[in-house]
PDB file of C-alpha atoms in Angstrom:
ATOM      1  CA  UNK M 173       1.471  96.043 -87.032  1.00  0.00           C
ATOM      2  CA  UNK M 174       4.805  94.761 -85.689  1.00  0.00           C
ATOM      3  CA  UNK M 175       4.560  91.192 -87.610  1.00  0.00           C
ATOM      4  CA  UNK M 176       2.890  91.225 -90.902  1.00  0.00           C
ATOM      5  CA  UNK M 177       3.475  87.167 -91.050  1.00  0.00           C
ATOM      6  CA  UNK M 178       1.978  86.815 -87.756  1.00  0.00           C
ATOM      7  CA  UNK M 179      -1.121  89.129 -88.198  1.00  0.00           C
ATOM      8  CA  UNK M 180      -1.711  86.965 -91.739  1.00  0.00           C
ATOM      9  CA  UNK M 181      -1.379  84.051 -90.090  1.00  0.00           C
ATOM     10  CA  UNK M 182      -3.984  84.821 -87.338  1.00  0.00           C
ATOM     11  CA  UNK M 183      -6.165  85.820 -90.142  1.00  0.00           C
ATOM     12  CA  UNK M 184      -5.959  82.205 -92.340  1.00  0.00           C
ATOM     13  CA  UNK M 185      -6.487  80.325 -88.639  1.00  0.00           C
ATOM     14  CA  UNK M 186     -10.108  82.140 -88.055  1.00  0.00           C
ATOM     15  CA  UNK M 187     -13.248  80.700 -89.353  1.00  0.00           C
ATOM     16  CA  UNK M 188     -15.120  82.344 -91.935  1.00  0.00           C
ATOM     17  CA  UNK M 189     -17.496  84.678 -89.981  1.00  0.00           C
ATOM     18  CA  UNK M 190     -14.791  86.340 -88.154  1.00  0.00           C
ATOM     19  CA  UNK M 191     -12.945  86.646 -91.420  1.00  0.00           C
ATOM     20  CA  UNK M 192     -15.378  88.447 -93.234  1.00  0.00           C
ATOM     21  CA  UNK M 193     -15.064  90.764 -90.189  1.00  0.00           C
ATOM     22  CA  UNK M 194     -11.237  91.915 -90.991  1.00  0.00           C
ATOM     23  CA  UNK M 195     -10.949  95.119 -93.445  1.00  0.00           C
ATOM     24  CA  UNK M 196      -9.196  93.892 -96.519  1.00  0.00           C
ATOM     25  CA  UNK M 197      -6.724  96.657 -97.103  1.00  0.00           C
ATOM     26  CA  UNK M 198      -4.443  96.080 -93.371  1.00  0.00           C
ATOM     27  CA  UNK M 199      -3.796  92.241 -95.046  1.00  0.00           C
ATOM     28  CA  UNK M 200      -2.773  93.812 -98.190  1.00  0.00           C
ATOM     29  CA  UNK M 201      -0.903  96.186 -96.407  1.00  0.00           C
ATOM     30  CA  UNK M 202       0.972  93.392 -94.606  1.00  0.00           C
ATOM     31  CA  UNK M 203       1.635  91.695 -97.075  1.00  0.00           C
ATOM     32  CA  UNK M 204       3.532  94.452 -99.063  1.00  0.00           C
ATOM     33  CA  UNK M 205       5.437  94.602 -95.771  1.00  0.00           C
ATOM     34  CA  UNK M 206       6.553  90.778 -96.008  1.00  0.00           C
ATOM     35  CA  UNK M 207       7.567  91.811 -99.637  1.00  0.00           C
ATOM     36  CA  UNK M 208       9.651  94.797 -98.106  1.00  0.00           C
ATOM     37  CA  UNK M 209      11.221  93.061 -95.947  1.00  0.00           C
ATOM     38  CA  UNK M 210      12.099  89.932 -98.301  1.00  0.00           C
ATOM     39  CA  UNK M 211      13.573  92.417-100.559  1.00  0.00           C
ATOM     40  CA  UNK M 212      15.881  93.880 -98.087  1.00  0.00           C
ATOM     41  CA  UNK M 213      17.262  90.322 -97.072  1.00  0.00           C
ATOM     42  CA  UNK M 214      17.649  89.539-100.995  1.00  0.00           C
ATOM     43  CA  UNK M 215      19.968  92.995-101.170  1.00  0.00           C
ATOM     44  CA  UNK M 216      21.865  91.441 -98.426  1.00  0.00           C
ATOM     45  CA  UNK M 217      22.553  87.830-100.275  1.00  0.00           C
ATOM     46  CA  UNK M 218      19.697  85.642 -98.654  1.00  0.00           C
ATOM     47  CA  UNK M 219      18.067  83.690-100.288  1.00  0.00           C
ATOM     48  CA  UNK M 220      13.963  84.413-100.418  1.00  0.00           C
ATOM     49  CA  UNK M 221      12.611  82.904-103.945  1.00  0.00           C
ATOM     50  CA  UNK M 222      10.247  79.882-101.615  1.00  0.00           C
ATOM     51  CA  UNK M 223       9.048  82.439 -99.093  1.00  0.00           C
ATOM     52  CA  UNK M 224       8.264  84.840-102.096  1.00  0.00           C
ATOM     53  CA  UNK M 225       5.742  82.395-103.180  1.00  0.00           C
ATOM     54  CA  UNK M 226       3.921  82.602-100.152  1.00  0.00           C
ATOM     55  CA  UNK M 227       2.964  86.283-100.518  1.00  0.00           C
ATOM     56  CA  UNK M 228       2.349  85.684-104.236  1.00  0.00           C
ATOM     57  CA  UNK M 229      -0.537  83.664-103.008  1.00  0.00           C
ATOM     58  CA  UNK M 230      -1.356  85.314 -99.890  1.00  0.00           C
ATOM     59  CA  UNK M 231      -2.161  88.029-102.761  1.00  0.00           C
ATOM     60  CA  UNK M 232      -4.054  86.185-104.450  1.00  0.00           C
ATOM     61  CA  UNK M 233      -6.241  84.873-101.463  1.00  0.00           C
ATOM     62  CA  UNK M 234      -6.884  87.753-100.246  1.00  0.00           C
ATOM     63  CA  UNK M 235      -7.880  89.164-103.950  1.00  0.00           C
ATOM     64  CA  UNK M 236     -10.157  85.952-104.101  1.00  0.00           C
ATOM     65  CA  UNK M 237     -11.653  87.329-100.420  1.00  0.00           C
ATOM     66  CA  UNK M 238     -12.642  90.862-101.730  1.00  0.00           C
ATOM     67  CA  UNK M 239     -14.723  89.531-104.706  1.00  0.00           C
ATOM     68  CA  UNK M 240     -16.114  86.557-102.467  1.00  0.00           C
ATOM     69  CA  UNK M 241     -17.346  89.342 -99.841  1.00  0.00           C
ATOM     70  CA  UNK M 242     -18.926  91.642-102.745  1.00  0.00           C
ATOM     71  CA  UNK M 243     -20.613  88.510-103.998  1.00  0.00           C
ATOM     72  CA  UNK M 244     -21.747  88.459-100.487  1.00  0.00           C
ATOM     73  CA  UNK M 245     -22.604  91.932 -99.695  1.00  0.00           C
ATOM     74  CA  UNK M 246     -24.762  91.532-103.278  1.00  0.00           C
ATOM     75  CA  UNK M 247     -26.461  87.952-102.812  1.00  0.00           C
ATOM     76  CA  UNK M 248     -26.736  88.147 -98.975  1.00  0.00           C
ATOM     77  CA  UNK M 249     -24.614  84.353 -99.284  1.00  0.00           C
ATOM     78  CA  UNK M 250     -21.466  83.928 -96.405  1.00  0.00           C
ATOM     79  CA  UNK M 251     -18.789  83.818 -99.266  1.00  0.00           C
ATOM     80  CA  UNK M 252     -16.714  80.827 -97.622  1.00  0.00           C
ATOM     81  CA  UNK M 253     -13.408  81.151 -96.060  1.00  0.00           C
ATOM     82  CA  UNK M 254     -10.680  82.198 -97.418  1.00  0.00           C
ATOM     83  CA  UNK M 255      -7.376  79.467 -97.218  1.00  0.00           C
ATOM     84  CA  UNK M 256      -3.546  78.817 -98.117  1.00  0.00           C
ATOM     85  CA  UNK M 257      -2.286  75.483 -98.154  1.00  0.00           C
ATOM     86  CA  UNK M 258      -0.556  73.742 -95.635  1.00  0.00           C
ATOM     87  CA  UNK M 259       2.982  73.962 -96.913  1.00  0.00           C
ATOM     88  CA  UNK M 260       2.471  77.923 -97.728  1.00  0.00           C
ATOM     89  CA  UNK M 261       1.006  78.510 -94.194  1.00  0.00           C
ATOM     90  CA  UNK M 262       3.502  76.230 -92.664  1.00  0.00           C
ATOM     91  CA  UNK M 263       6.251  78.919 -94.390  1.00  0.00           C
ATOM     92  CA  UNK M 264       4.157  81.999 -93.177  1.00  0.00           C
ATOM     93  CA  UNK M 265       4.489  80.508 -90.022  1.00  0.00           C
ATOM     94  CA  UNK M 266       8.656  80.371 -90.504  1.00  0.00           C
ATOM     95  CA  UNK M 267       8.354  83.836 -91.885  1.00  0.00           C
ATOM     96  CA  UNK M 268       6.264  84.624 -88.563  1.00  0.00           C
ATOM     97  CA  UNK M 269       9.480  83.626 -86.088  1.00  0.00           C
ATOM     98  CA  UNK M 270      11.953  85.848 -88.616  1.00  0.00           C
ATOM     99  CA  UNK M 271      10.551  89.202 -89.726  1.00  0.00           C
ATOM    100  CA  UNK M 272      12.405  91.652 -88.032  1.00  0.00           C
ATOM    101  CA  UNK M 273      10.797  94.231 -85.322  1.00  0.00           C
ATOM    102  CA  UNK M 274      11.097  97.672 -86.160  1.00  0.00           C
ATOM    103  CA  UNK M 275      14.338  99.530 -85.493  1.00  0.00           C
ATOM    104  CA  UNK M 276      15.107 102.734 -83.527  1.00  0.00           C
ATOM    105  CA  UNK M 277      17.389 105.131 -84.291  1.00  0.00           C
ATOM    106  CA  UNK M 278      19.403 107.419 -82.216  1.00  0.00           C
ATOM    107  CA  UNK M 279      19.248 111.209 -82.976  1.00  0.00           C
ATOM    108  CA  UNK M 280      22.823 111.207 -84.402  1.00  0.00           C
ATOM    109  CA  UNK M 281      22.045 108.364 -86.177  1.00  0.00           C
ATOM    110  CA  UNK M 282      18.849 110.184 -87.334  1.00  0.00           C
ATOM    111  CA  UNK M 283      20.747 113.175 -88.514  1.00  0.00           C
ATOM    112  CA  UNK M 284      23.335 110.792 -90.598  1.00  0.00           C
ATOM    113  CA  UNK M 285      20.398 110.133 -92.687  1.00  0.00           C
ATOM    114  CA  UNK M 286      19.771 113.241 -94.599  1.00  0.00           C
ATOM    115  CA  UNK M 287      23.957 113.046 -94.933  1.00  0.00           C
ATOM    116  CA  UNK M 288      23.873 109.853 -96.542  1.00  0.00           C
ATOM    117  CA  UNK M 289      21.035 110.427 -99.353  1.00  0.00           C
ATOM    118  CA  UNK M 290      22.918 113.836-100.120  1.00  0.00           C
ATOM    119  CA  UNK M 291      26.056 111.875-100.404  1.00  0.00           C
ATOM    120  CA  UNK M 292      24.529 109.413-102.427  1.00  0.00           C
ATOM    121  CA  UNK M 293      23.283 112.129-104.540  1.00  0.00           C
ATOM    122  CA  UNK M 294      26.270 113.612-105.392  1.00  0.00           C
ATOM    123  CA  UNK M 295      28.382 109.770-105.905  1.00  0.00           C
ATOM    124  CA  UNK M 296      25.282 108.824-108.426  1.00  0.00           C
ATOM    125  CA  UNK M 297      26.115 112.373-110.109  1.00  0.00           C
ATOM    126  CA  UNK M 298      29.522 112.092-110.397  1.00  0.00           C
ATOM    127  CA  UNK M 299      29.754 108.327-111.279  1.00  0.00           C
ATOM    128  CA  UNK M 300      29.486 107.581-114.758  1.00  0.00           C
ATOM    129  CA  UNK M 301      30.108 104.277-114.681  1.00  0.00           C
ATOM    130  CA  UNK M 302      27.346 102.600-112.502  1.00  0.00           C
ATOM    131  CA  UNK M 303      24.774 101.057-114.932  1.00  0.00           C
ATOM    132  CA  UNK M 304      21.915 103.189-115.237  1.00  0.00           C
ATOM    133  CA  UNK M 305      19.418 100.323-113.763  1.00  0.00           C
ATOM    134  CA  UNK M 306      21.377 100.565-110.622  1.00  0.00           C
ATOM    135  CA  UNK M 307      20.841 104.074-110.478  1.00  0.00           C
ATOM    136  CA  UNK M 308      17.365 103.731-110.862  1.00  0.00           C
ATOM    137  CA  UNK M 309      17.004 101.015-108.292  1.00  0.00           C
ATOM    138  CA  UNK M 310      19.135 104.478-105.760  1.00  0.00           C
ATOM    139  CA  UNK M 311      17.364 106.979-106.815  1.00  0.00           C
ATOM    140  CA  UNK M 312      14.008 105.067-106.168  1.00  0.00           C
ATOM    141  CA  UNK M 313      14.736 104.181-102.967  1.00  0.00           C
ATOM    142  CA  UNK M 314      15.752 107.199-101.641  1.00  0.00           C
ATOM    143  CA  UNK M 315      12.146 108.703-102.717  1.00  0.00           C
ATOM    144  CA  UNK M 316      11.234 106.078-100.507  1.00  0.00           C
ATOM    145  CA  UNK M 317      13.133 107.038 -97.737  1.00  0.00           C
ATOM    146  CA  UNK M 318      12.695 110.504 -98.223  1.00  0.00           C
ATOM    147  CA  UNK M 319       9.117 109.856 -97.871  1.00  0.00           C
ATOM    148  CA  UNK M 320       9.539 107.875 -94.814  1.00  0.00           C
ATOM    149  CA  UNK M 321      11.432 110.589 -92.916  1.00  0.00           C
ATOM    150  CA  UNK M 322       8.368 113.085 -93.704  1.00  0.00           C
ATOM    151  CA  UNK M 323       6.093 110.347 -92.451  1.00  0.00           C
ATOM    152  CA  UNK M 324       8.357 110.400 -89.752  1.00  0.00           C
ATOM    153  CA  UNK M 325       8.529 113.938 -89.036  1.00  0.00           C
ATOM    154  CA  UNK M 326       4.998 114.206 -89.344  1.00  0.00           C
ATOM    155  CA  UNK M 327       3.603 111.551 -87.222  1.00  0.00           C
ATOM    156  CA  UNK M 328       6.842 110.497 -85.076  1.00  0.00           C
ATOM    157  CA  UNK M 329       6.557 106.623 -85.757  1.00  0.00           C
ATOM    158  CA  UNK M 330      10.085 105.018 -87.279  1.00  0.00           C
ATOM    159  CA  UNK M 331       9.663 103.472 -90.429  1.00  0.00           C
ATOM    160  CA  UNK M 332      12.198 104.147 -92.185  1.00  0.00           C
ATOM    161  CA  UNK M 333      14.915 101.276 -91.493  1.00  0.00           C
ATOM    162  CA  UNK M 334      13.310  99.065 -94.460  1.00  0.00           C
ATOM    163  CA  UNK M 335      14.207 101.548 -97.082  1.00  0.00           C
ATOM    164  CA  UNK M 336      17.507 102.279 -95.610  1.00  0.00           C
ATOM    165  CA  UNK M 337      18.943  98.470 -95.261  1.00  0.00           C
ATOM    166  CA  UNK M 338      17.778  97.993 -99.477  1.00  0.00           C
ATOM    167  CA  UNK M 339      19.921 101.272 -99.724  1.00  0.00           C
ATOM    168  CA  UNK M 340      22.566 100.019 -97.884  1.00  0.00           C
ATOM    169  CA  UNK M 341      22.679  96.791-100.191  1.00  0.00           C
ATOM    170  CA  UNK M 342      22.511  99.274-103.217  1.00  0.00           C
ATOM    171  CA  UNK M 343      25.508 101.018-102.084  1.00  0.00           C
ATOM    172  CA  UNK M 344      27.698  97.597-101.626  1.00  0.00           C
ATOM    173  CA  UNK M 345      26.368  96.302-105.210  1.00  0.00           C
ATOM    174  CA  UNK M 346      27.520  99.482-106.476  1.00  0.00           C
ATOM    175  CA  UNK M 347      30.701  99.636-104.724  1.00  0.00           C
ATOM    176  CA  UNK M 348      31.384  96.388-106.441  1.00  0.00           C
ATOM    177  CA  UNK M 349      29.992  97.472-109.937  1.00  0.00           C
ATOM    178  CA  UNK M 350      31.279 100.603-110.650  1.00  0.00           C
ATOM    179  CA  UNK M 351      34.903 102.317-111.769  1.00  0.00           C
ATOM    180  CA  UNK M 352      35.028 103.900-108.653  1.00  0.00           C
ATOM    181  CA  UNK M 353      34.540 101.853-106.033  1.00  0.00           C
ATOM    182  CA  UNK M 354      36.522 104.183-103.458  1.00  0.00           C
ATOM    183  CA  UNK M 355      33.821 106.838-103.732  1.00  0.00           C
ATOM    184  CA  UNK M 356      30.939 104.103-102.406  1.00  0.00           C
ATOM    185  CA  UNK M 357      33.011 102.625-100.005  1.00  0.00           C
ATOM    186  CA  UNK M 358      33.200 106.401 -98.567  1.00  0.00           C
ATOM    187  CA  UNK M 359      29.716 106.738 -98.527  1.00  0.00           C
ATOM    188  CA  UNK M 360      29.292 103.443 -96.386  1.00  0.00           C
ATOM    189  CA  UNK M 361      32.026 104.489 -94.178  1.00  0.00           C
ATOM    190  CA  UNK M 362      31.271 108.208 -93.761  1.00  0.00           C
ATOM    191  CA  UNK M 363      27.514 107.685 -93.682  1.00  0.00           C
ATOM    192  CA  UNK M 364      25.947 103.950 -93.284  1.00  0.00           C
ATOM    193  CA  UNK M 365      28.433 102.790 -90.416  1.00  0.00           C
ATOM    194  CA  UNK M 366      27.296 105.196 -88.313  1.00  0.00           C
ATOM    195  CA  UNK M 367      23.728 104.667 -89.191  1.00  0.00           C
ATOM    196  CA  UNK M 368      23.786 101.508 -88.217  1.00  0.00           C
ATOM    197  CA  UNK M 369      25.476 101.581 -85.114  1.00  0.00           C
ATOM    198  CA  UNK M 370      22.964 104.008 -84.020  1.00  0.00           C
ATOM    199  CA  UNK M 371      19.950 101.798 -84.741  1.00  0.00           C
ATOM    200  CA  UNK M 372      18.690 100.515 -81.144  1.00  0.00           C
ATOM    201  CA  UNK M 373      17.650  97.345 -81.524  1.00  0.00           C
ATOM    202  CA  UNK M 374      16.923  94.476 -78.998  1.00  0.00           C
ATOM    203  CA  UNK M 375      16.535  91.363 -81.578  1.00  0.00           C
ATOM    204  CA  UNK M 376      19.263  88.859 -82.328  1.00  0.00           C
ATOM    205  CA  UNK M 377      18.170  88.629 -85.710  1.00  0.00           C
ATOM    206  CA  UNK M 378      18.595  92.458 -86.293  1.00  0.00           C
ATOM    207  CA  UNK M 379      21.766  92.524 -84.654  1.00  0.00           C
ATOM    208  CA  UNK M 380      22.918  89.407 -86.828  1.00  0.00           C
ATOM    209  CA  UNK M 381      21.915  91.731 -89.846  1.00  0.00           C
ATOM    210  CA  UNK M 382      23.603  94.550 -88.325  1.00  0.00           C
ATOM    211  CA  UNK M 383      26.770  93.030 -87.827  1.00  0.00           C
ATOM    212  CA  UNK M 384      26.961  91.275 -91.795  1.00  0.00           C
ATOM    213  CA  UNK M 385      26.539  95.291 -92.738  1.00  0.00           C
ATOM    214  CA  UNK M 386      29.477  96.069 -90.555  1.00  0.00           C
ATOM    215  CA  UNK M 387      31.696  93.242 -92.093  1.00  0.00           C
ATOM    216  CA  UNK M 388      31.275  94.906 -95.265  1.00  0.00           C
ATOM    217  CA  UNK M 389      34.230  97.672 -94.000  1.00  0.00           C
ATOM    218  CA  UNK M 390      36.420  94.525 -93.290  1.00  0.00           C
TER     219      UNK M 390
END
Protein backbone atom coordinates (compact mmCIF):
# COMPACT_ATOMS: atom_id res chain seq x y z
CA UNK A 1 0.00 0.00 0.00
CA UNK A 2 1.43 3.45 -0.79
CA UNK A 3 -0.59 5.31 2.20
CA UNK A 4 -1.15 3.34 5.27
CA UNK A 5 -3.21 6.55 6.76
CA UNK A 6 -5.24 6.66 3.75
CA UNK A 7 -6.03 2.87 3.35
CA UNK A 8 -7.10 3.10 7.40
CA UNK A 9 -9.01 5.80 6.81
CA UNK A 10 -11.06 4.25 3.92
CA UNK A 11 -11.49 1.38 6.20
CA UNK A 12 -13.14 3.50 9.48
CA UNK A 13 -15.49 5.44 6.60
CA UNK A 14 -17.19 1.92 5.39
CA UNK A 15 -20.19 0.53 7.05
CA UNK A 16 -20.03 -2.53 8.91
CA UNK A 17 -20.76 -5.24 6.26
CA UNK A 18 -18.07 -4.16 4.02
CA UNK A 19 -15.81 -4.00 7.03
CA UNK A 20 -16.14 -7.35 8.11
CA UNK A 21 -15.08 -7.99 4.47
CA UNK A 22 -11.32 -6.48 4.91
CA UNK A 23 -8.59 -9.19 6.17
CA UNK A 24 -7.40 -7.97 9.50
CA UNK A 25 -3.69 -8.44 9.17
CA UNK A 26 -3.11 -5.56 5.88
CA UNK A 27 -4.68 -2.86 8.74
CA UNK A 28 -2.27 -4.11 11.20
CA UNK A 29 0.25 -4.09 8.76
CA UNK A 30 -0.46 -0.42 8.02
CA UNK A 31 -0.51 0.58 10.92
CA UNK A 32 3.05 -0.63 11.91
CA UNK A 33 3.89 1.37 8.78
CA UNK A 34 2.39 4.75 10.29
CA UNK A 35 4.55 3.75 13.39
CA UNK A 36 7.67 3.41 10.99
CA UNK A 37 7.32 6.23 9.55
CA UNK A 38 6.51 8.41 12.82
CA UNK A 39 9.64 7.04 14.15
CA UNK A 40 11.78 8.17 11.37
CA UNK A 41 10.38 11.85 11.61
CA UNK A 42 10.99 11.64 15.57
CA UNK A 43 14.93 10.69 14.63
CA UNK A 44 14.82 13.74 12.59
CA UNK A 45 13.46 16.27 15.54
CA UNK A 46 9.61 16.35 14.69
CA UNK A 47 7.50 16.23 16.85
CA UNK A 48 4.89 12.98 16.67
CA UNK A 49 3.66 12.25 20.48
CA UNK A 50 -0.49 13.42 19.25
CA UNK A 51 -0.31 11.48 16.00
CA UNK A 52 1.22 8.49 18.03
CA UNK A 53 -1.98 8.28 19.82
CA UNK A 54 -3.85 7.71 16.87
CA UNK A 55 -2.19 4.39 15.98
CA UNK A 56 -2.25 3.44 19.68
CA UNK A 57 -5.94 3.29 19.14
CA UNK A 58 -6.17 2.39 15.64
CA UNK A 59 -4.48 -0.80 17.44
CA UNK A 60 -6.71 -1.19 19.61
CA UNK A 61 -9.79 -0.93 17.20
CA UNK A 62 -8.73 -3.07 15.09
CA UNK A 63 -7.82 -5.68 18.10
CA UNK A 64 -11.52 -4.95 19.27
CA UNK A 65 -12.54 -5.96 15.32
CA UNK A 66 -10.80 -9.44 15.37
CA UNK A 67 -12.58 -10.65 18.58
CA UNK A 68 -15.95 -8.88 17.44
CA UNK A 69 -15.68 -10.98 14.02
CA UNK A 70 -14.83 -14.40 15.97
CA UNK A 71 -17.80 -13.62 18.16
CA UNK A 72 -19.41 -13.43 14.85
CA UNK A 73 -18.05 -16.24 12.94
CA UNK A 74 -19.18 -18.31 16.42
CA UNK A 75 -22.79 -16.78 17.14
CA UNK A 76 -23.67 -16.10 13.45
CA UNK A 77 -24.39 -12.11 15.03
CA UNK A 78 -22.88 -8.99 12.51
CA UNK A 79 -20.34 -7.88 15.28
CA UNK A 80 -21.00 -3.98 14.75
CA UNK A 81 -18.63 -1.63 13.22
CA UNK A 82 -15.64 -0.92 14.20
CA UNK A 83 -14.91 3.24 14.97
CA UNK A 84 -12.25 5.99 16.09
CA UNK A 85 -13.38 9.17 17.25
CA UNK A 86 -13.69 12.19 15.47
CA UNK A 87 -10.63 14.03 16.66
CA UNK A 88 -8.37 10.69 16.11
CA UNK A 89 -9.83 10.22 12.56
CA UNK A 90 -9.70 13.87 11.91
CA UNK A 91 -5.59 13.34 12.69
CA UNK A 92 -5.49 10.10 10.49
CA UNK A 93 -6.83 12.19 8.01
CA UNK A 94 -3.68 14.91 8.58
CA UNK A 95 -1.46 11.90 8.73
CA UNK A 96 -3.22 10.83 5.30
CA UNK A 97 -1.94 14.29 3.35
CA UNK A 98 1.83 13.70 5.03
CA UNK A 99 3.11 10.12 4.95
CA UNK A 100 5.68 10.05 2.57
CA UNK A 101 5.52 7.87 -0.87
CA UNK A 102 8.08 5.42 -1.22
CA UNK A 103 11.54 6.42 -2.41
CA UNK A 104 13.71 5.17 -5.31
CA UNK A 105 17.09 4.78 -5.35
CA UNK A 106 19.60 5.03 -8.04
CA UNK A 107 22.01 2.06 -8.58
CA UNK A 108 25.00 4.04 -7.18
CA UNK A 109 23.00 5.08 -4.57
CA UNK A 110 21.98 1.39 -4.13
CA UNK A 111 25.52 0.22 -3.98
CA UNK A 112 26.41 3.07 -1.19
CA UNK A 113 24.22 1.06 0.96
CA UNK A 114 26.09 -2.04 1.72
CA UNK A 115 29.19 0.77 2.16
CA UNK A 116 27.46 2.55 4.74
CA UNK A 117 26.27 -0.45 7.16
CA UNK A 118 29.98 -1.82 6.78
CA UNK A 119 31.17 1.56 7.75
CA UNK A 120 28.90 1.77 10.45
CA UNK A 121 30.10 -1.51 11.52
CA UNK A 122 33.45 -0.81 11.88
CA UNK A 123 32.74 3.16 13.67
CA UNK A 124 30.34 1.13 16.31
CA UNK A 125 33.54 -1.26 16.74
CA UNK A 126 35.98 1.11 17.15
CA UNK A 127 33.99 3.69 19.24
CA UNK A 128 34.04 3.14 22.76
CA UNK A 129 32.42 5.91 23.79
CA UNK A 130 28.85 5.83 22.25
CA UNK A 131 26.45 4.60 25.02
CA UNK A 132 25.70 1.13 24.55
CA UNK A 133 21.72 1.89 24.08
CA UNK A 134 22.69 3.82 21.06
CA UNK A 135 24.46 1.03 19.75
CA UNK A 136 21.71 -1.12 20.18
CA UNK A 137 19.20 1.23 18.65
CA UNK A 138 22.45 0.84 15.14
CA UNK A 139 22.90 -2.37 15.28
CA UNK A 140 19.04 -3.06 15.25
CA UNK A 141 18.37 -1.13 12.54
CA UNK A 142 20.75 -2.24 10.30
CA UNK A 143 19.20 -5.96 10.77
CA UNK A 144 16.42 -4.14 9.54
CA UNK A 145 17.87 -2.85 6.63
CA UNK A 146 19.81 -5.71 5.94
CA UNK A 147 16.64 -7.52 5.77
CA UNK A 148 15.08 -5.05 3.54
CA UNK A 149 17.81 -5.23 0.88
CA UNK A 150 17.23 -9.22 0.75
CA UNK A 151 13.55 -8.46 0.44
CA UNK A 152 14.73 -6.30 -2.09
CA UNK A 153 16.92 -8.50 -3.93
CA UNK A 154 14.50 -11.10 -3.78
CA UNK A 155 11.35 -9.60 -4.93
CA UNK A 156 12.68 -6.16 -6.55
CA UNK A 157 10.18 -3.79 -4.63
CA UNK A 158 12.14 -0.72 -2.61
CA UNK A 159 11.51 -0.73 0.87
CA UNK A 160 14.21 0.01 2.34
CA UNK A 161 14.31 4.01 2.68
CA UNK A 162 12.33 3.75 6.19
CA UNK A 163 15.11 1.91 7.85
CA UNK A 164 17.74 3.95 6.27
CA UNK A 165 16.36 7.67 7.23
CA UNK A 166 16.06 6.15 11.34
CA UNK A 167 19.78 5.18 10.52
CA UNK A 168 20.60 8.29 9.24
CA UNK A 169 19.15 10.05 12.49
CA UNK A 170 21.20 7.40 14.52
CA UNK A 171 24.31 8.44 12.92
CA UNK A 172 23.72 12.41 13.65
CA UNK A 173 22.65 11.52 17.44
CA UNK A 174 25.77 9.71 17.60
CA UNK A 175 27.90 12.15 15.95
CA UNK A 176 26.74 14.45 18.65
CA UNK A 177 27.09 11.86 21.57
CA UNK A 178 30.17 10.32 21.23
CA UNK A 179 34.20 11.20 21.77
CA UNK A 180 34.64 10.98 18.31
CA UNK A 181 32.44 12.78 16.51
CA UNK A 182 34.86 13.10 13.34
CA UNK A 183 34.55 9.38 12.67
CA UNK A 184 30.39 9.75 12.28
CA UNK A 185 30.53 12.78 10.54
CA UNK A 186 32.73 10.61 7.94
CA UNK A 187 30.32 8.09 7.73
CA UNK A 188 27.49 10.69 6.80
CA UNK A 189 29.74 12.32 4.41
CA UNK A 190 31.42 9.31 2.77
CA UNK A 191 28.25 7.22 2.82
CA UNK A 192 24.65 8.93 3.65
CA UNK A 193 25.20 12.13 1.37
CA UNK A 194 25.41 10.23 -1.43
CA UNK A 195 22.58 8.02 -0.48
CA UNK A 196 20.44 10.54 -0.35
CA UNK A 197 21.12 12.41 -3.28
CA UNK A 198 20.52 9.32 -5.15
CA UNK A 199 17.02 8.71 -3.79
CA UNK A 200 14.52 9.71 -6.77
CA UNK A 201 11.84 11.17 -5.38
CA UNK A 202 8.97 13.37 -6.82
CA UNK A 203 7.27 14.64 -3.36
CA UNK A 204 7.91 18.02 -1.79
CA UNK A 205 7.64 16.58 1.46
CA UNK A 206 10.48 14.01 0.75
CA UNK A 207 12.56 16.48 -0.77
CA UNK A 208 11.93 18.87 2.33
CA UNK A 209 13.26 15.79 4.40
CA UNK A 210 15.98 15.31 2.05
CA UNK A 211 17.30 18.60 2.14
CA UNK A 212 17.17 18.94 6.46
CA UNK A 213 19.56 15.58 6.02
CA UNK A 214 21.81 17.53 3.74
CA UNK A 215 22.02 20.59 6.16
CA UNK A 216 23.41 18.32 8.60
CA UNK A 217 27.10 18.64 6.53
CA UNK A 218 26.63 22.49 6.94
Amino acid sequence: MSNPAEYLLNFFQLNSRDQHRWPLRPLLEACNAIDDDLATRNQLGASTDSFRKVTQYVGTALYEKATKDLQRIETAGTGGRCTIDGPLRDLLGVLATQITPRAILNDEASACVVSLIQSVKETIRIDSSLPNELKFYMLQTITSLELELDKTALYGDFSVEDALMRLFGLIRRAEETSEKPEAWRKVWVDWGIPIVQGMIVNTPQFLLGAASLLAITS
